[in-house]
C-alpha cells in the first residue's frame, strides 16, 4: 500500500524526503491539500499512513485531522501539530513539565496591553502565537515602540493577532540552536548564526554544525518526551552564560541549511523514521 504525503508546495525538503522514501522502496503518493476533497462519512483511505509536509498551518491542522478520521496514522499527528503550531500552548506544556522556557506574558487584547508590557520589562520579543520564518516577530525596546506595535496589532483583521504573546529577550551570542529530534532521538543539531536577532535560515541565518553537550541532549529528549512521538525541529536559545531556553518546537521542520553541514544523513533518518511509524 502506498504512503500518502500531504503537501501543497513541494520545496527542496519535500523533494529530498520523497526521493529518500522511494529509495527505500516505498510507493509514495502526494496528496495536494489544495485539491483533495475529504469526505466525513468514514471511508477508509487506501494508504499505509500519511506524512504531513503541509506548509499552511490551517491546512495542516485540518488536513491531519481529516486523514486521521479516515483511519490513517499521520506523522506528525493532529495533536502534535495543533500543540506545536501554537507557540503559547507549546510554552505552557513545556512549563508544566518544568522545562526551561523564556519568561513570558500574555495579553488577550492589544488594546490595554501596554501597561502590562511595560511592567513585564524591556527589551522583549512580541510574536504571533501562530506563524513562522520570524514573520511579525518584533523586539520593542521601550514603551513607545510597544505602544505603536499594539496599535498595529489592533488594526489587523485576524483574531489570532489580537493575542499578545511577549517573551523576555534572551541575549544570545549571535546564534540560536536548532535540533532535529525523531522518535525521541537527537539526530542532528545546528547553530543558526546571524547578525540579526531573528536567526531563521529563511531570513539571514547561516547553519553551522553543533556538537551538543550532554546537558543539551538531555533537554532535547525531555522536550520531545513532553510533546509526543514525532519528528521535531526544536528551537533552543542559549544566553551568554550558557543557560538554555526552549523557544519553540517546529512540527514540520525545515532543514535546507542543516543537510549541508551535518555529518549524519538527516533526510535518510527522517525517511527511516516515517517508514518505521507507517509500515506498508
Ligand atoms: P518562528 O516560528 O517564526 O521561527 P520564533 O519564536 O522561533 O518564531 O522566532 C523567530 C526567531 O527570533 C528565533 O529563531 C530567534 O532567533 C528569535 N527569537 C525569538 N524569540 C526570541 C527571544 N525571546 N529572545 C531572543 N531571540 C528570540
Ligand atoms: Zn523558530
Short mmCIF file of C-alpha atoms and ligand atoms in Angstrom, two decimals:
data_model
loop_
_atom_site.label_atom_id
_atom_site.label_comp_id
_atom_site.label_asym_id
_atom_site.label_seq_id
_atom_site.Cartn_x
_atom_site.Cartn_y
_atom_site.Cartn_z
CA UNK A 1 0.00 0.00 0.00
CA UNK A 2 1.25 3.45 -0.87
CA UNK A 3 2.22 6.12 1.58
CA UNK A 4 0.47 9.48 1.38
CA UNK A 5 2.35 12.74 1.67
CA UNK A 6 0.10 15.70 2.38
CA UNK A 7 1.58 18.86 0.92
CA UNK A 8 0.80 21.83 -1.24
CA UNK A 9 4.11 23.25 -2.36
CA UNK A 10 6.88 20.74 -2.98
CA UNK A 11 10.01 22.51 -1.71
CA UNK A 12 13.55 21.23 -1.51
CA UNK A 13 12.70 19.47 1.77
CA UNK A 14 9.77 17.58 0.25
CA UNK A 15 11.79 16.58 -2.80
CA UNK A 16 14.55 15.18 -0.60
CA UNK A 17 12.15 13.27 1.64
CA UNK A 18 10.18 11.87 -1.31
CA UNK A 19 13.29 10.58 -3.02
CA UNK A 20 14.67 9.10 0.22
CA UNK A 21 11.36 7.29 0.78
CA UNK A 22 11.35 5.97 -2.77
CA UNK A 23 14.97 4.91 -2.50
CA UNK A 24 13.89 2.75 0.42
CA UNK A 25 11.27 1.05 -1.74
CA UNK A 26 8.22 2.96 -0.56
CA UNK A 27 5.46 3.83 -3.01
CA UNK A 28 4.57 7.43 -2.32
CA UNK A 29 1.57 9.43 -3.43
CA UNK A 30 1.43 13.17 -2.92
CA UNK A 31 -1.97 14.47 -1.81
CA UNK A 32 -2.26 18.11 -2.83
CA UNK A 33 -4.10 19.57 0.14
CA UNK A 34 -5.47 22.37 -2.03
CA UNK A 35 -7.21 19.95 -4.41
CA UNK A 36 -8.13 16.88 -2.36
CA UNK A 37 -11.79 16.68 -1.32
CA UNK A 38 -12.29 14.97 2.05
CA UNK A 39 -15.44 13.06 2.91
CA UNK A 40 -16.50 12.77 6.53
CA UNK A 41 -18.53 9.59 6.23
CA UNK A 42 -15.88 7.25 7.48
CA UNK A 43 -14.47 5.99 4.22
CA UNK A 44 -11.05 4.50 4.78
CA UNK A 45 -8.35 5.90 2.56
CA UNK A 46 -6.15 3.34 0.75
CA UNK A 47 -2.84 4.36 2.29
CA UNK A 48 -0.44 2.79 4.76
CA UNK A 49 -0.33 6.11 6.55
CA UNK A 50 0.47 9.71 5.84
CA UNK A 51 3.32 12.12 6.26
CA UNK A 52 2.27 15.72 6.56
CA UNK A 53 4.54 18.30 4.95
CA UNK A 54 1.87 20.94 4.54
CA UNK A 55 3.18 24.49 4.68
CA UNK A 56 -0.07 26.23 5.64
CA UNK A 57 -0.81 25.80 9.30
CA UNK A 58 -4.59 25.82 8.91
CA UNK A 59 -4.47 23.23 6.15
CA UNK A 60 -2.03 21.18 8.21
CA UNK A 61 -4.25 21.12 11.29
CA UNK A 62 -7.45 20.21 9.45
CA UNK A 63 -5.71 18.01 6.89
CA UNK A 64 -4.07 15.78 9.51
CA UNK A 65 -7.30 15.57 11.49
CA UNK A 66 -9.22 14.56 8.37
CA UNK A 67 -6.63 11.93 7.47
CA UNK A 68 -6.75 10.54 10.99
CA UNK A 69 -10.54 10.50 10.77
CA UNK A 70 -10.16 8.42 7.61
CA UNK A 71 -8.24 5.86 9.61
CA UNK A 72 -4.65 6.84 8.91
CA UNK A 73 -1.73 7.35 11.23
CA UNK A 74 -0.18 10.69 10.38
CA UNK A 75 3.37 11.85 11.06
CA UNK A 76 3.12 14.23 12.83
CA UNK A 77 -0.24 13.66 14.47
CA UNK A 78 -3.03 16.19 14.68
CA UNK A 79 -2.45 16.51 18.44
CA UNK A 80 1.21 17.38 17.92
CA UNK A 81 0.57 19.78 15.05
CA UNK A 82 -2.10 21.69 16.90
CA UNK A 83 0.04 21.90 20.05
CA UNK A 84 3.32 22.84 18.37
CA UNK A 85 1.66 25.14 15.84
CA UNK A 86 0.74 27.41 18.71
CA UNK A 87 3.78 28.88 20.48
CA UNK A 88 1.80 29.80 23.57
CA UNK A 89 0.29 26.33 24.03
CA UNK A 90 3.73 24.81 23.49
CA UNK A 91 5.30 27.07 26.12
CA UNK A 92 2.56 26.17 28.60
CA UNK A 93 3.10 22.44 28.04
CA UNK A 94 6.86 22.83 28.49
CA UNK A 95 6.48 24.98 31.57
CA UNK A 96 4.03 22.49 33.09
CA UNK A 97 6.78 19.93 32.67
CA UNK A 98 9.23 22.30 34.39
CA UNK A 99 11.42 22.66 31.34
CA UNK A 100 13.21 25.98 30.83
CA UNK A 101 11.38 28.48 28.61
CA UNK A 102 11.85 32.25 28.33
CA UNK A 103 9.89 34.26 30.89
CA UNK A 104 6.68 35.27 29.18
CA UNK A 105 3.40 37.10 29.49
CA UNK A 106 0.16 37.20 27.54
CA UNK A 107 -2.43 39.85 26.99
CA UNK A 108 -5.58 38.67 25.26
CA UNK A 109 -6.10 42.02 23.54
CA UNK A 110 -3.65 44.67 22.32
CA UNK A 111 -5.99 47.42 23.41
CA UNK A 112 -4.93 47.72 27.04
CA UNK A 113 -1.73 45.71 26.88
CA UNK A 114 0.87 48.45 27.18
CA UNK A 115 0.93 48.89 30.96
CA UNK A 116 1.33 45.15 31.46
CA UNK A 117 4.09 45.03 28.87
CA UNK A 118 5.95 47.96 30.46
CA UNK A 119 5.73 46.26 33.83
CA UNK A 120 6.99 43.00 32.31
CA UNK A 121 10.11 44.84 31.14
CA UNK A 122 12.09 45.71 28.01
CA UNK A 123 13.70 44.52 25.79
CA UNK A 124 11.12 41.92 24.96
CA UNK A 125 10.07 39.90 21.96
CA UNK A 126 6.45 40.04 20.84
CA UNK A 127 5.40 37.45 18.32
CA UNK A 128 2.23 35.94 16.87
CA UNK A 129 1.23 32.70 18.62
CA UNK A 130 0.92 31.08 15.19
CA UNK A 131 3.44 31.79 12.44
CA UNK A 132 6.87 31.00 11.08
CA UNK A 133 10.05 32.31 9.47
CA UNK A 134 10.25 35.02 12.11
CA UNK A 135 7.39 36.85 10.48
CA UNK A 136 5.94 39.70 12.56
CA UNK A 137 8.18 38.86 15.50
CA UNK A 138 9.37 42.19 16.84
CA UNK A 139 11.59 43.45 19.61
CA UNK A 140 10.26 46.68 21.09
CA UNK A 141 12.87 48.34 23.27
CA UNK A 142 10.67 50.82 25.10
CA UNK A 143 7.10 51.76 25.90
CA UNK A 144 6.70 53.96 22.85
CA UNK A 145 7.68 51.15 20.49
CA UNK A 146 5.33 48.76 22.29
CA UNK A 147 2.52 51.27 22.03
CA UNK A 148 2.69 51.62 18.24
CA UNK A 149 3.14 47.87 17.89
CA UNK A 150 -0.11 47.37 19.81
CA UNK A 151 -1.86 49.90 17.56
CA UNK A 152 -0.73 47.94 14.52
CA UNK A 153 -1.88 44.69 16.09
CA UNK A 154 -5.29 46.16 16.84
CA UNK A 155 -5.58 47.22 13.20
CA UNK A 156 -5.05 43.65 11.92
CA UNK A 157 -8.18 41.76 10.99
CA UNK A 158 -7.26 38.26 12.11
CA UNK A 159 -8.45 37.43 15.66
CA UNK A 160 -5.28 35.40 16.17
CA UNK A 161 -3.19 38.61 16.01
CA UNK A 162 -5.15 40.14 18.85
CA UNK A 163 -3.39 37.77 21.26
CA UNK A 164 -0.24 39.47 22.50
CA UNK A 165 2.47 36.99 23.44
CA UNK A 166 5.60 38.58 24.88
CA UNK A 167 8.81 36.88 25.96
CA UNK A 168 11.90 38.24 27.65
CA UNK A 169 14.59 38.85 25.06
CA UNK A 170 17.29 36.24 25.51
CA UNK A 171 20.62 37.96 24.91
CA UNK A 172 22.36 35.32 22.85
CA UNK A 173 25.85 35.08 21.41
CA UNK A 174 24.85 35.79 17.77
CA UNK A 175 23.32 32.39 17.25
CA UNK A 176 20.50 30.04 18.23
CA UNK A 177 20.28 26.28 18.32
CA UNK A 178 18.05 24.12 16.13
CA UNK A 179 17.87 20.44 16.93
CA UNK A 180 16.31 17.64 14.91
CA UNK A 181 14.72 15.03 17.13
CA UNK A 182 12.95 11.96 15.75
CA UNK A 183 11.22 9.39 17.91
CA UNK A 184 12.94 10.76 20.99
CA UNK A 185 16.39 10.54 19.43
CA UNK A 186 18.57 13.57 18.71
CA UNK A 187 19.60 13.11 15.07
CA UNK A 188 21.41 16.39 14.41
CA UNK A 189 21.95 19.82 15.90
CA UNK A 190 22.94 23.07 14.21
CA UNK A 191 23.61 26.64 15.18
CA UNK A 192 21.80 29.32 13.24
CA UNK A 193 24.34 32.12 13.08
CA UNK A 194 23.24 35.63 12.18
CA UNK A 195 23.95 39.32 12.75
CA UNK A 196 20.20 39.79 13.06
CA UNK A 197 18.38 38.89 16.24
CA UNK A 198 15.98 36.74 14.23
CA UNK A 199 18.25 33.95 13.08
CA UNK A 200 15.78 32.00 10.89
CA UNK A 201 17.54 30.37 7.95
CA UNK A 202 14.61 31.64 5.88
CA UNK A 203 16.00 35.09 6.74
CA UNK A 204 19.74 35.60 7.09
CA UNK A 205 20.63 32.73 9.41
CA UNK A 206 23.54 30.54 8.34
CA UNK A 207 23.76 26.93 9.52
CA UNK A 208 26.80 25.62 11.39
CA UNK A 209 27.23 22.21 12.93
CA UNK A 210 26.79 21.98 16.69
CA UNK A 211 28.11 19.15 18.82
CA UNK A 212 25.54 19.12 21.58
CA UNK A 213 26.60 18.80 25.20
CA UNK A 214 25.08 16.03 27.33
CA UNK A 215 23.02 18.71 29.07
CA UNK A 216 21.54 19.90 25.77
CA UNK A 217 20.80 16.36 24.60
CA UNK A 218 19.05 15.65 27.89
CA UNK A 219 16.95 18.78 27.49
CA UNK A 220 16.01 17.94 23.89
CA UNK A 221 14.96 14.41 24.80
CA UNK A 222 12.88 15.79 27.67
CA UNK A 223 11.16 18.25 25.30
CA UNK A 224 10.31 15.50 22.81
CA UNK A 225 9.01 13.40 25.67
CA UNK A 226 6.56 16.14 26.63
CA UNK A 227 5.39 16.80 23.07
CA UNK A 228 4.93 13.22 21.91
CA UNK A 229 6.03 10.63 19.36
CA UNK A 230 7.10 12.51 16.24
CA UNK A 231 9.63 14.45 14.17
CA UNK A 232 10.65 17.83 15.53
CA UNK A 233 12.86 20.80 14.89
CA UNK A 234 13.40 22.21 18.36
CA UNK A 235 14.49 25.86 18.70
CA UNK A 236 16.66 26.49 21.73
CA UNK A 237 18.04 29.85 22.79
CA UNK A 238 21.27 29.99 24.76
CA UNK A 239 22.17 33.08 26.75
CA UNK A 240 25.69 34.41 27.25
CA UNK A 241 26.03 32.38 30.45
CA UNK A 242 25.25 29.17 28.57
CA UNK A 243 21.75 28.72 30.02
CA UNK A 244 19.24 27.07 27.68
CA UNK A 245 15.67 28.17 26.98
CA UNK A 246 13.34 26.19 24.74
CA UNK A 247 11.83 28.66 22.30
CA UNK A 248 9.54 26.60 20.10
CA UNK A 249 9.00 23.17 18.61
CA UNK A 250 8.60 23.00 14.83
CA UNK A 251 6.30 20.14 13.87
CA UNK A 252 7.02 20.20 10.12
CA UNK A 253 10.69 21.02 10.29
CA UNK A 254 12.62 22.69 7.52
CA UNK A 255 16.20 21.55 7.16
CA UNK A 256 17.60 23.13 4.00
CA UNK A 257 20.51 24.68 5.93
CA UNK A 258 21.15 21.67 8.13
CA UNK A 259 21.61 18.97 5.48
CA UNK A 260 24.66 20.75 4.13
CA UNK A 261 26.56 20.97 7.41
CA UNK A 262 25.57 17.82 9.29
CA UNK A 263 27.60 14.62 9.02
CA UNK A 264 24.58 12.49 9.77
CA UNK A 265 22.13 11.72 6.99
CA UNK A 266 19.24 13.80 8.28
CA UNK A 267 16.95 13.09 5.34
CA UNK A 268 17.67 9.36 5.49
CA UNK A 269 16.90 9.35 9.21
CA UNK A 270 13.65 11.23 8.51
CA UNK A 271 12.61 8.67 5.87
CA UNK A 272 13.59 5.74 8.11
CA UNK A 273 11.56 7.19 10.95
CA UNK A 274 8.50 7.70 8.73
CA UNK A 275 8.69 4.13 7.42
CA UNK A 276 9.09 2.81 10.97
CA UNK A 277 5.94 4.65 12.03
CA UNK A 278 3.96 3.85 8.86
CA UNK A 279 4.78 0.29 7.81
CA UNK A 280 3.15 -0.62 4.48
P1 LIG B 1 9.29 31.38 14.13
O1 LIG B 1 8.26 30.31 14.24
O2 LIG B 1 8.82 32.49 13.24
O3 LIG B 1 10.64 30.84 13.81
P2 LIG B 1 10.43 32.08 16.71
O4 LIG B 1 9.75 32.18 18.01
O5 LIG B 1 11.36 30.95 16.54
O6 LIG B 1 9.32 32.06 15.59
O7 LIG B 1 11.19 33.47 16.46
C1 LIG B 1 11.98 33.69 15.30
C2 LIG B 1 13.43 33.93 15.68
O8 LIG B 1 13.53 35.11 16.51
C3 LIG B 1 14.04 32.82 16.53
O9 LIG B 1 14.58 31.81 15.72
C4 LIG B 1 15.11 33.57 17.30
O10 LIG B 1 16.26 33.76 16.50
C5 LIG B 1 14.48 34.92 17.53
N1 LIG B 1 13.81 34.97 18.84
C6 LIG B 1 12.51 34.63 19.07
N2 LIG B 1 12.20 34.79 20.37
C7 LIG B 1 13.31 35.24 20.98
C8 LIG B 1 13.63 35.61 22.34
N3 LIG B 1 12.71 35.54 23.32
N4 LIG B 1 14.89 36.03 22.62
C9 LIG B 1 15.81 36.11 21.63
N5 LIG B 1 15.58 35.79 20.35
C10 LIG B 1 14.35 35.36 20.00
ZN1 LIG B 2 11.60 29.43 15.14
#
